[in-house]
XYZ file of C-alpha atoms in Angstrom:
768
model
C 78.026 18.455 53.017
C 75.612 17.942 55.922
C 76.350 18.257 59.613
C 74.422 16.124 62.073
C 74.245 18.072 65.305
C 72.760 16.906 68.570
C 72.835 18.731 71.909
C 75.063 21.386 70.420
C 77.769 18.958 69.258
C 78.735 17.981 65.720
C 78.494 14.204 65.899
C 79.282 13.346 62.314
C 79.493 14.791 58.806
C 77.816 13.450 55.682
C 79.893 14.306 52.641
C 77.768 12.305 50.246
C 74.327 13.305 49.061
C 71.597 10.910 50.100
C 68.022 10.012 49.337
C 66.225 8.662 52.404
C 64.458 5.847 50.579
C 62.571 4.721 53.653
C 61.800 8.208 54.923
C 58.254 9.489 54.586
C 57.705 13.099 53.641
C 56.914 15.423 56.514
C 53.235 15.808 55.673
C 52.648 12.068 55.695
C 54.619 11.528 58.882
C 52.407 13.922 60.787
C 49.379 11.768 60.091
C 50.819 8.308 59.427
C 53.759 7.843 61.752
C 52.887 4.160 62.116
C 53.473 3.736 58.362
C 57.184 4.000 59.071
C 57.048 0.513 60.540
C 55.754 -0.780 57.213
C 58.661 0.671 55.244
C 61.048 -1.884 53.737
C 64.333 -2.511 55.493
C 67.190 -4.908 54.914
C 66.134 -7.963 56.941
C 68.854 -10.347 55.786
C 71.222 -12.015 56.608
C 70.160 -11.172 60.186
C 66.394 -11.625 60.448
C 63.918 -10.141 62.926
C 61.386 -12.949 63.256
C 59.015 -11.104 65.584
C 58.781 -8.364 68.158
C 56.662 -7.880 71.269
C 56.029 -4.832 73.438
C 56.060 -5.362 77.211
C 54.139 -2.488 78.788
C 55.475 -2.679 82.342
C 58.031 -4.351 84.603
C 58.802 -7.774 83.184
C 61.192 -10.719 83.088
C 63.907 -8.638 81.424
C 63.492 -5.144 82.845
C 61.819 -2.991 85.456
C 60.235 -0.814 82.756
C 58.652 -1.003 79.313
C 60.692 -2.650 76.558
C 60.415 -4.074 73.062
C 61.610 -7.667 72.769
C 62.918 -8.643 69.330
C 63.422 -12.264 68.356
C 66.543 -12.122 66.181
C 67.917 -14.989 64.107
C 71.626 -14.644 63.300
C 71.650 -17.364 60.604
C 75.180 -17.848 59.222
C 76.496 -15.253 61.690
C 75.636 -17.343 64.739
C 78.797 -17.697 66.833
C 80.601 -15.334 64.441
C 82.156 -12.500 66.429
C 82.609 -8.914 65.304
C 86.406 -9.156 65.248
C 86.077 -12.046 62.785
C 84.073 -10.038 60.205
C 86.451 -8.147 57.938
C 85.909 -4.387 58.019
C 82.749 -4.573 60.144
C 84.057 -2.772 63.220
C 85.672 0.076 61.284
C 82.588 0.618 59.130
C 80.215 0.655 62.091
C 82.444 3.070 64.013
C 82.514 5.400 61.003
C 78.760 5.119 60.467
C 77.736 5.671 64.100
C 80.725 7.292 65.847
C 78.606 8.383 68.813
C 78.586 4.739 69.966
C 81.905 5.636 71.581
C 79.822 7.026 74.456
C 78.529 3.529 75.308
C 80.428 2.151 78.283
C 78.919 -1.339 78.046
C 80.246 -3.809 80.630
C 83.708 -2.208 80.492
C 82.435 0.770 82.477
C 84.435 3.382 80.549
C 83.917 5.636 77.542
C 84.571 3.579 74.432
C 83.778 0.389 76.327
C 81.428 -0.948 73.658
C 84.045 -0.389 70.949
C 86.485 -2.355 73.127
C 83.958 -5.196 73.300
C 83.628 -5.129 69.519
C 87.390 -5.255 69.064
C 87.622 -8.181 71.496
C 84.735 -9.837 69.675
C 81.024 -9.817 70.446
C 77.977 -11.264 68.711
C 75.861 -9.222 66.314
C 72.795 -9.425 68.561
C 74.734 -7.392 71.110
C 75.564 -4.877 68.368
C 71.876 -4.579 67.465
C 71.074 -3.844 71.116
C 73.532 -0.937 71.316
C 72.597 0.424 67.894
C 68.872 0.495 68.697
C 69.608 2.356 71.928
C 71.889 4.869 70.217
C 69.478 5.603 67.370
C 66.886 6.641 69.950
C 69.494 8.645 71.868
C 70.443 10.577 68.724
C 66.789 11.510 68.263
C 66.593 12.946 71.770
C 65.067 9.875 73.429
C 67.760 8.794 75.870
C 66.860 5.261 76.896
C 70.178 3.747 77.971
C 69.020 0.169 78.596
C 69.134 -3.045 76.623
C 69.773 -6.762 77.033
C 70.744 -9.611 74.744
C 69.720 -13.102 75.846
C 69.858 -16.533 74.238
C 66.631 -18.393 73.585
C 66.156 -22.152 73.697
C 66.731 -22.258 69.930
C 70.320 -22.147 68.738
C 71.222 -18.999 66.836
C 68.122 -17.113 67.983
C 68.342 -14.323 70.553
C 66.002 -12.057 72.454
C 67.154 -8.466 72.020
C 65.455 -6.260 74.592
C 65.359 -2.479 74.107
C 63.847 0.146 76.369
C 61.857 2.947 74.751
C 60.063 6.205 75.475
C 57.707 5.669 72.565
C 56.692 2.195 71.425
C 56.876 2.930 67.691
C 60.247 4.616 68.128
C 61.561 1.534 69.920
C 60.294 -0.823 67.222
C 61.568 1.396 64.410
C 64.981 1.782 66.072
C 65.290 -1.993 66.392
C 64.445 -2.562 62.744
C 66.821 0.148 61.582
C 69.604 -1.248 63.782
C 69.284 -4.536 61.902
C 69.105 -2.600 58.618
C 72.433 -0.905 59.397
C 74.126 -4.171 60.423
C 72.869 -6.005 57.345
C 73.933 -3.124 55.090
C 77.472 -3.349 56.452
C 77.526 -7.145 56.168
C 76.378 -7.001 52.528
C 78.580 -3.995 51.651
C 75.664 -1.716 50.822
C 75.720 2.029 51.561
C 73.712 3.176 54.555
C 72.948 6.677 55.797
C 72.213 7.421 59.426
C 70.710 10.870 58.939
C 67.287 9.892 57.508
C 66.858 7.206 60.165
C 67.439 9.716 62.953
C 65.161 12.257 61.257
C 62.392 9.662 61.102
C 62.835 8.984 64.803
C 62.633 12.718 65.485
C 59.375 12.852 63.517
C 58.049 9.950 65.580
C 59.137 11.746 68.738
C 57.432 14.985 67.791
C 54.215 13.411 66.574
C 53.712 10.776 69.255
C 55.498 11.724 72.437
C 54.056 14.045 75.041
C 54.561 17.756 74.548
C 57.287 19.466 76.539
C 55.040 20.807 79.311
C 53.174 17.539 79.761
C 56.393 15.517 79.764
C 57.935 17.726 82.444
C 54.817 17.347 84.595
C 54.914 13.580 84.084
C 58.631 13.460 84.939
C 58.000 15.340 88.169
C 55.097 13.049 89.045
C 57.214 9.964 88.412
C 59.977 11.331 90.637
C 57.363 11.440 93.389
C 56.274 7.893 92.453
C 52.865 9.121 91.351
C 51.487 6.598 88.821
C 50.980 7.819 85.258
C 48.566 6.618 82.594
C 48.424 8.163 79.148
C 44.801 8.415 78.054
C 45.233 9.336 74.384
C 47.966 9.799 71.804
C 48.316 13.482 72.616
C 48.647 15.146 76.040
C 45.692 13.685 77.932
C 47.210 12.074 81.025
C 46.036 10.646 84.336
C 48.166 11.247 87.418
C 47.476 8.942 90.342
C 44.995 6.080 90.580
C 41.391 5.419 91.482
C 39.659 7.943 93.699
C 42.861 10.003 93.986
C 43.431 10.391 90.264
C 43.868 13.784 88.620
C 43.437 14.223 84.877
C 45.340 16.816 82.857
C 45.673 17.826 79.237
C 49.014 19.606 78.974
C 48.676 22.363 81.617
C 44.880 22.190 81.781
C 43.584 20.234 84.762
C 40.293 18.633 85.682
C 39.951 21.543 88.113
C 40.186 24.138 85.335
C 36.842 25.837 84.790
C 35.396 25.078 81.361
C 33.629 28.438 81.452
C 36.936 30.177 82.202
C 38.604 28.482 79.234
C 35.718 29.474 76.965
C 35.916 33.066 78.163
C 39.668 33.395 77.651
C 39.342 31.902 74.179
C 37.194 34.936 73.334
C 39.845 37.649 73.365
C 37.430 40.564 73.106
C 35.283 39.306 75.980
C 38.433 38.813 78.056
C 39.518 42.403 77.385
C 36.089 43.637 78.435
C 36.098 41.634 81.668
C 39.599 42.800 82.582
C 38.918 46.442 81.760
C 35.786 46.432 83.912
C 37.915 45.234 86.827
C 40.530 47.959 86.425
C 43.163 45.991 84.501
C 45.015 48.072 81.850
C 44.328 46.686 78.354
C 44.731 48.172 74.852
C 42.042 50.295 73.190
C 40.231 48.159 70.648
C 37.155 47.401 68.582
C 35.473 44.162 67.499
C 34.150 44.188 63.964
C 33.418 42.225 60.830
C 33.856 45.245 58.540
C 37.219 46.418 57.246
C 35.963 50.029 57.082
C 35.540 49.983 60.854
C 39.173 48.958 61.157
C 40.290 51.843 58.964
C 38.147 54.318 60.905
C 39.636 53.096 64.199
C 43.149 53.530 62.761
C 42.390 57.110 61.727
C 40.861 57.955 65.092
C 43.714 56.758 67.297
C 46.454 58.092 64.980
C 48.900 55.294 65.794
C 49.810 51.822 64.476
C 47.387 48.979 65.154
C 47.300 45.230 65.689
C 44.813 43.086 63.757
C 43.916 39.590 64.956
C 41.037 37.100 65.009
C 38.740 37.285 68.005
C 39.517 33.640 68.707
C 42.778 31.821 68.134
C 46.082 30.712 69.572
C 49.844 30.784 68.918
C 49.581 34.088 67.092
C 47.645 32.610 64.171
C 46.577 35.247 61.638
C 47.900 38.043 63.884
C 49.691 41.062 62.422
C 51.264 43.853 64.448
C 52.527 47.404 64.000
C 50.362 48.109 60.975
C 50.917 51.748 60.050
C 49.230 52.019 56.642
C 45.721 51.388 55.338
C 46.895 48.916 52.702
C 48.596 46.814 55.378
C 45.515 46.946 57.592
C 43.236 45.804 54.770
C 45.478 42.808 53.967
C 45.806 41.890 57.634
C 42.065 42.234 58.234
C 41.022 39.839 55.484
C 43.802 37.459 56.518
C 42.445 37.418 60.084
C 38.961 36.707 58.757
C 40.174 33.469 57.200
C 40.345 32.215 60.797
C 37.444 34.052 62.462
C 34.794 36.316 60.943
C 35.018 38.635 63.944
C 38.264 40.601 64.079
C 39.845 42.636 66.867
C 41.597 45.839 65.865
C 43.551 47.342 68.740
C 46.188 49.929 69.405
C 49.778 48.793 69.008
C 51.530 49.017 72.381
C 55.296 49.546 72.067
C 57.638 47.672 74.382
C 58.802 44.189 75.235
C 56.523 41.174 75.450
C 56.465 39.303 78.752
C 54.733 36.131 79.884
C 53.910 35.908 83.586
C 52.812 32.540 84.930
C 50.400 32.084 87.824
C 49.792 28.656 89.372
C 47.126 28.097 92.010
C 46.624 31.832 92.396
C 50.304 32.586 93.070
C 52.914 34.161 90.810
C 55.316 31.423 89.677
C 57.651 32.687 86.939
C 58.139 35.245 84.183
C 60.032 35.496 80.902
C 60.586 38.028 78.180
C 59.523 36.537 74.848
C 61.250 37.414 71.591
C 59.767 36.462 68.237
C 62.213 34.821 65.791
C 63.896 37.272 63.449
C 66.627 37.599 60.843
C 68.903 40.555 60.128
C 69.711 41.423 56.534
C 73.243 41.612 55.174
C 72.389 43.055 51.768
C 73.422 39.808 50.053
C 71.299 36.872 51.198
C 67.637 36.289 50.450
C 65.148 36.008 53.291
C 64.928 32.257 52.640
C 68.700 31.930 52.939
C 68.677 33.939 56.162
C 65.990 31.650 57.606
C 68.009 28.574 56.628
C 71.013 30.120 58.336
C 68.931 30.810 61.441
C 67.712 27.200 61.535
C 71.278 25.904 61.185
C 71.907 27.019 64.770
C 72.710 23.744 66.602
C 70.428 24.812 69.454
C 67.428 24.725 67.117
C 65.710 21.356 66.807
C 62.515 20.073 65.272
C 59.539 20.264 67.602
C 59.551 21.468 71.185
C 62.137 19.294 72.946
C 65.257 21.410 72.360
C 66.555 24.727 73.646
C 65.093 26.427 70.576
C 62.735 25.271 67.840
C 63.310 25.560 64.135
C 61.356 28.313 62.384
C 58.855 26.915 59.913
C 57.912 28.999 56.902
C 54.152 28.745 57.280
C 51.224 30.766 55.961
C 51.553 33.342 58.728
C 55.218 33.928 57.899
C 54.405 34.340 54.215
C 51.625 36.812 55.042
C 53.979 38.842 57.256
C 56.348 39.091 54.302
C 53.516 39.964 51.923
C 52.203 42.784 54.117
C 55.712 44.224 54.311
C 56.143 43.928 50.554
C 58.638 41.066 50.716
C 58.830 37.456 49.575
C 61.256 34.629 50.314
C 63.523 35.655 47.437
C 63.820 39.249 48.615
C 67.366 40.277 49.523
C 67.027 41.938 52.906
C 68.908 45.199 53.199
C 71.946 45.521 55.437
C 71.055 45.751 59.138
C 67.291 45.385 58.584
C 65.623 43.297 61.306
C 62.696 41.221 60.067
C 60.457 39.353 62.504
C 59.246 36.053 61.053
C 56.373 35.539 63.502
C 54.118 37.888 65.399
C 54.513 35.928 68.614
C 57.392 34.836 70.798
C 55.897 31.351 71.171
C 58.887 29.027 71.527
C 57.225 26.251 69.538
C 57.274 28.636 66.568
C 60.940 29.496 66.974
C 60.746 32.253 69.581
C 63.190 32.621 72.451
C 62.789 33.427 76.131
C 64.761 35.260 78.803
C 63.971 34.508 82.424
C 62.967 37.662 84.338
C 61.257 36.041 87.328
C 63.289 37.984 89.883
C 62.790 41.319 88.099
C 58.992 41.511 88.071
C 57.582 44.483 89.976
C 55.408 43.542 92.957
C 52.408 45.388 91.508
C 52.656 43.442 88.257
C 52.702 40.191 90.231
C 49.616 41.363 92.078
C 47.841 42.174 88.797
C 48.511 38.709 87.385
C 47.437 36.896 90.539
C 44.272 38.979 90.580
C 43.562 38.140 86.930
C 43.812 34.400 87.621
C 41.244 34.746 90.392
C 38.957 37.065 88.437
C 38.867 34.623 85.533
C 38.735 31.543 87.800
C 41.799 29.881 86.273
C 44.045 27.543 88.262
C 46.933 27.956 85.792
C 47.225 31.250 83.947
C 49.625 32.733 81.436
C 49.373 36.529 81.352
C 50.942 38.309 78.374
C 52.025 41.874 79.055
C 53.674 44.486 76.867
C 55.826 46.864 78.853
C 59.024 48.800 78.344
C 60.388 47.105 81.462
C 58.573 44.585 83.657
C 60.647 45.775 86.621
C 58.431 48.872 86.705
C 54.758 49.017 87.587
C 52.320 48.972 84.662
C 51.173 52.371 85.932
C 54.643 53.841 85.499
C 55.285 52.896 81.869
C 51.803 52.468 80.406
C 52.155 48.703 80.142
C 49.167 46.688 78.971
C 47.825 43.177 79.423
C 47.382 41.895 75.867
C 46.316 38.263 76.265
C 45.376 35.546 78.749
C 46.277 31.883 78.237
C 44.293 29.179 80.022
C 46.787 26.425 79.129
C 50.160 28.194 79.149
C 53.305 26.497 77.901
C 55.885 25.693 80.604
C 58.833 25.251 78.251
C 59.756 28.935 78.243
C 60.135 28.824 82.040
C 61.673 25.375 82.536
C 64.077 25.665 79.607
C 64.579 29.387 78.900
C 66.976 30.407 76.167
C 68.737 32.734 78.589
C 68.584 32.832 82.367
C 67.702 30.535 85.229
C 65.277 27.634 84.728
C 62.176 27.861 86.886
C 60.863 24.429 88.010
C 57.213 25.376 87.594
C 56.230 21.734 87.054
C 56.862 21.203 90.770
C 54.361 23.936 91.635
C 51.871 22.350 89.246
C 52.124 18.960 90.982
C 51.958 20.668 94.387
C 48.679 22.254 93.288
C 47.189 18.896 92.266
C 48.459 17.001 95.311
C 48.898 19.592 98.089
C 50.445 18.826 101.463
C 51.255 15.203 100.632
C 47.694 14.399 99.582
C 47.495 10.710 98.557
C 47.895 10.085 94.854
C 47.252 6.355 94.674
C 44.867 3.855 96.153
C 46.119 0.882 98.205
C 46.873 -2.061 95.949
C 47.510 -5.732 96.712
C 49.040 -7.812 93.910
C 49.048 -11.609 94.133
C 51.100 -14.103 92.159
C 51.709 -17.827 92.471
C 50.757 -21.098 90.836
C 47.636 -21.953 92.862
C 45.223 -20.146 95.174
C 45.547 -16.652 93.677
C 41.854 -16.286 92.875
C 40.824 -17.715 96.255
C 42.980 -15.162 98.087
C 41.954 -12.287 95.811
C 38.247 -12.945 96.354
C 38.645 -13.281 100.131
C 40.412 -9.914 100.199
C 37.708 -8.421 97.978
C 34.994 -9.595 100.382
C 36.816 -8.289 103.439
C 37.664 -4.829 102.127
C 34.167 -4.418 100.708
C 32.825 -5.330 104.164
C 34.955 -2.506 105.589
C 33.422 0.052 103.239
C 35.991 0.204 100.455
C 34.944 0.368 96.819
C 37.126 -2.495 95.649
C 38.393 -2.911 92.117
C 39.366 -6.557 91.722
C 40.893 -8.455 88.821
C 41.021 -12.222 89.054
C 40.735 -15.189 86.748
C 36.928 -14.909 86.662
C 36.705 -11.286 85.559
C 36.963 -7.599 86.412
C 34.906 -6.392 89.369
C 34.132 -2.962 90.814
C 32.225 -2.787 94.087
C 31.601 -6.557 93.748
C 29.809 -6.020 90.434
C 31.264 -7.968 87.540
C 32.104 -5.688 84.633
C 33.065 -8.460 82.261
C 34.903 -11.719 81.843
C 38.465 -11.267 80.673
C 41.572 -12.841 79.293
C 43.168 -13.126 82.711
C 46.735 -12.717 81.453
C 46.214 -9.376 79.670
C 47.970 -6.766 81.817
C 46.063 -3.972 80.090
C 43.043 -4.976 82.186
C 44.577 -3.329 85.240
C 44.044 0.108 83.708
C 40.280 -0.365 83.988
C 40.276 -0.271 87.775
C 43.089 2.243 88.191
C 41.291 4.725 85.913
C 38.022 4.372 87.828
C 37.525 7.403 90.125
C 35.073 5.467 92.307
C 37.574 2.764 93.282
C 39.262 3.170 96.678
C 41.114 -0.159 96.911
C 42.660 -2.436 94.267
C 43.321 -6.177 94.299
C 44.920 -7.788 91.273
C 45.716 -11.373 90.494
C 48.972 -11.337 88.537
C 49.717 -14.633 86.781
C 53.212 -15.253 85.463
C 51.832 -15.446 81.933
C 50.879 -11.760 82.094
C 54.380 -10.848 83.277
C 55.958 -12.829 80.434
C 53.489 -11.766 77.752
C 52.796 -8.123 78.625
C 54.713 -7.038 81.714
C 52.962 -5.694 84.799
C 49.882 -3.594 84.134
C 50.700 -1.235 86.997
C 53.764 0.562 88.353
C 53.872 -0.318 92.059
C 51.729 -2.240 94.535
C 51.373 -1.543 98.256
C 51.692 -5.246 99.049
C 52.979 -7.993 96.782
C 52.256 -11.636 97.646
C 54.095 -14.649 96.186
C 51.909 -17.594 97.241
C 53.644 -20.660 95.845
C 55.282 -22.167 92.790
C 54.631 -25.438 90.985
C 55.529 -26.975 87.653
C 53.093 -26.311 84.801
C 53.612 -27.471 81.258
C 52.340 -24.215 79.760
C 55.178 -22.265 81.382
C 57.659 -23.735 78.940
C 55.985 -22.482 75.787
C 58.045 -19.282 76.188
C 61.386 -19.467 74.401
C 63.292 -17.844 77.270
C 61.901 -20.087 80.043
C 64.025 -23.168 80.636
C 63.205 -24.282 84.171
C 61.184 -23.542 87.292
C 63.901 -21.176 88.474
C 63.152 -18.940 85.476
C 59.464 -18.990 86.390
C 60.236 -18.018 89.986
C 62.400 -15.170 88.696
C 59.548 -13.938 86.494
C 56.930 -14.154 89.253
C 59.212 -12.300 91.665
C 58.677 -9.136 89.599
C 55.528 -8.711 91.726
C 57.734 -8.498 94.835
C 60.244 -6.138 93.239
C 57.704 -3.528 92.103
C 56.379 -2.400 95.484
C 56.022 1.041 97.045
C 58.952 2.111 99.221
C 56.755 1.917 102.322
C 55.104 -1.302 101.138
C 55.702 -4.953 101.991
C 56.610 -8.102 100.086
C 55.001 -11.297 101.430
C 56.914 -14.493 100.649
C 56.196 -18.186 101.108
C 59.032 -19.267 103.418
C 58.569 -22.928 102.478
C 59.700 -22.347 98.884
C 63.482 -21.897 98.387
C 62.967 -20.507 94.871
C 60.688 -17.809 96.290
C 63.173 -16.966 99.033
C 65.843 -16.459 96.350
C 64.002 -13.250 95.445
C 64.952 -11.638 98.773
C 68.195 -10.231 97.384
C 66.249 -8.306 94.712
C 63.663 -6.805 97.069
C 64.229 -3.297 98.417
C 61.234 -3.044 100.768
C 60.101 -4.657 104.018
C 59.501 -8.388 103.839
C 57.153 -10.676 105.751
C 56.819 -14.437 105.514
C 54.298 -17.230 105.925
C 54.779 -20.956 106.369
C 52.864 -24.189 106.809
C 55.840 -25.744 108.637
C 56.343 -24.077 112.032
C 59.257 -26.332 112.989
C 61.320 -25.787 109.851
C 64.829 -24.393 110.112
C 63.888 -21.546 107.757
C 61.082 -20.431 110.059
C 63.274 -20.691 113.154
C 65.966 -18.584 111.471
C 63.418 -15.946 110.469
C 62.023 -15.791 113.994
C 65.531 -15.504 115.428
C 66.038 -12.479 113.165
C 62.753 -11.021 114.487
C 61.116 -11.101 111.078
C 57.349 -10.931 110.718
C 56.137 -14.487 110.132
C 52.648 -16.014 109.920
C 52.432 -19.747 110.643
C 49.683 -22.252 109.933
C 49.959 -24.256 113.168
C 47.477 -27.159 113.244
C 44.306 -25.566 114.650
C 45.315 -21.940 114.457
C 47.182 -19.301 112.512
C 49.820 -17.464 114.542
C 51.640 -14.262 113.615
C 55.002 -13.374 115.133
C 56.210 -9.799 114.729
C 59.323 -8.770 116.637
C 58.275 -9.461 120.261
C 54.563 -9.701 119.500
C 52.610 -12.923 119.108
C 48.980 -12.906 118.055
C 46.485 -15.584 117.065
C 44.175 -13.945 114.514
C 42.334 -17.131 113.596
C 41.319 -20.342 115.387
C 40.411 -22.718 112.618
C 37.858 -24.720 114.629
C 35.753 -21.554 114.977
C 35.199 -21.665 111.235
C 34.788 -25.349 110.381
C 33.573 -24.515 106.887
C 36.953 -23.034 105.933
C 38.579 -25.200 103.236
C 41.681 -26.854 104.675
C 41.906 -29.958 102.572
C 44.380 -28.551 100.072
C 47.800 -27.048 100.552
C 47.138 -23.919 98.479
C 44.013 -23.125 100.555
C 46.115 -23.203 103.719
C 48.740 -20.986 102.094
C 46.099 -18.498 100.987
C 44.473 -18.337 104.461
C 47.824 -17.816 106.162
C 48.863 -15.149 103.654
C 45.452 -13.493 104.122
C 45.924 -13.118 107.881
C 49.439 -11.776 107.382
C 48.302 -9.307 104.725
C 45.544 -7.922 106.960
C 47.967 -7.640 109.871
C 50.449 -5.696 107.749
C 47.631 -3.383 106.675
C 46.968 -2.445 110.288
C 44.240 -4.873 111.346
C 44.442 -5.947 114.979
C 43.895 -9.530 116.119
C 40.148 -9.266 116.687
C 39.593 -7.301 113.464
C 41.282 -10.023 111.423
C 39.039 -12.697 112.951
C 35.866 -10.650 112.467
C 36.852 -9.777 108.918
C 37.329 -13.399 107.917
C 34.087 -14.375 109.634
C 32.292 -11.679 107.603
C 32.914 -13.651 104.412
C 29.701 -15.514 103.476
C 29.821 -19.246 104.218
C 28.735 -20.182 100.716
C 31.860 -18.494 99.360
C 34.003 -21.182 100.980
C 31.807 -23.934 99.603
C 32.682 -22.905 96.049
C 35.611 -24.543 94.302
C 37.899 -21.641 93.412
């Protein structure tokens, strides 16, 4: 019998044995997670014809999704309540679907929909969401939409990790097809595979918490590699981190703290209490040190992390010899130091100030005189709070080489029956990733100990510092109980503080973000995004010229290429949203202008999170729009383009063409300030907007006029610039939108005129 436990609850019980035929072994998963997507799955009678990842806000959703094209075949227009036994089997296979409210708005709502009758595409949507939820990736969003082809549906699933989203979609179809064809299916291996994907591809706990905090503050995020290398912010305001290391962290400081013996020496010279120790490559030196101090010792490599090759409380020469040669398998130079009795504490310092503290406890088992050590470890890992990886309250304890060496030095092996009441530590560190636990003691730390840790961070020039201390009680000064600083961490884990096993969580990720962006320092460069059917490039290049004239280093993406500071980097596929990352990653760029065609929204989603100003220039019929299977008419195109207006900063502005009813339909979906432009000053729409004191720019024969509340300005007299192109409607729209955009960005009347006149005449003579 197997229990599947998630978040401390038994969700379901497997009574049968199972072989996860599509599950890779753990070793392979760690290096070939993507191979999971190549594993066979039951793709009939329902068939996934294709899938596409949309990286940003898109036609279906305001965030990243996978879109599956699903063909129902003979099950088109066949509802779940018409398929004998389907509902009961699915409920028994995935009982946690009862938590899905669906459109009913109540617990069990999705099951109600199934009993009333719903199509299998809708079932796939909910299954793919729930599979990710069960693996600790709570996504909670999906859509099922018809395509233009009968019996084919777009199933849209949100994801935290792209491969997890794709795999969950495929396995959802596998489960449905297994039920339809009366084949056995087991949920457990599918969820385990998703957990492996989560642990091997998603951000680590500390990085994810930092990212979550940044996103709450609407700071843009870009992941720079498949590990924990992340950019916060954009352009010249960007900050780059790797887990809790920042671009401000001194490389020299990290190098120094990696050398444990050098760190001890530096601290001791500055009056910090540290253990007595030696650095040696000879085991005889270790034995001599042990004899001289007449107390147990600790043996560890001079360099290392997470307690690798460390052994503690060695009280016999034979143990010291084994531990010494074990440490040398990691580093030729070995530290032998006095064993300091007491509890292990981790004190965290951020930006030179004490932030939090925990007591760390290494994982252990207690013998009962009957079970082997292996059985006791299995029992320990059966605790529902213990999960794979670092996302849960506790991590499972892996039996690795260090654990086996601990047993060997103590004269044990995995088959040893541990005597009654004997406590055996399985690791020599309380690191939570290795199965340790933490108790929050932030409010108990003695003021002197706080002072010591803050001083250490400044002495070593670290912006984020984890200080490990052994003390009988951290509530007393290190002077009072002979406490010692035993290690310094330049990239300390935040999990133990944010999610302690016992005690109050400490939101240290907030302090981390405060350090990077103090006192409301800007995190993102101004960004203007332009969509429409015609004139986008013309407007984008005018804006590029103007903001460059005013001293900005402009990053511009338009149909002709990617530009930084008016230098063309390369020609591009103008619809690829991934291009936007090039300018937002550039630390020299101070202002961004992006042309955002509807094709990029439909094919990729937006390549950015929010713009400062979004402009919807116009909309016209184009044959190529209808190559997408979910686009039926111009109204669908307007809906897709309006994503540019929906994804705007809270203090930003959406600029709409008031002459286009389909564009004005987007108003109900826009949550920010709106401004309008028109080529028809006498239209009823314009009069209504002016009556409501809206900001409106009007192309009025020989001038462009802007009305804003009670203000009226004329930023441009067209006869002053006879070379301005006015022979085409989209040129007029672009010029009017340009004046309005500059006005919204704080330009006064004269500045707008001078700015437009600064654009070289030959620019306007080009056909754009």
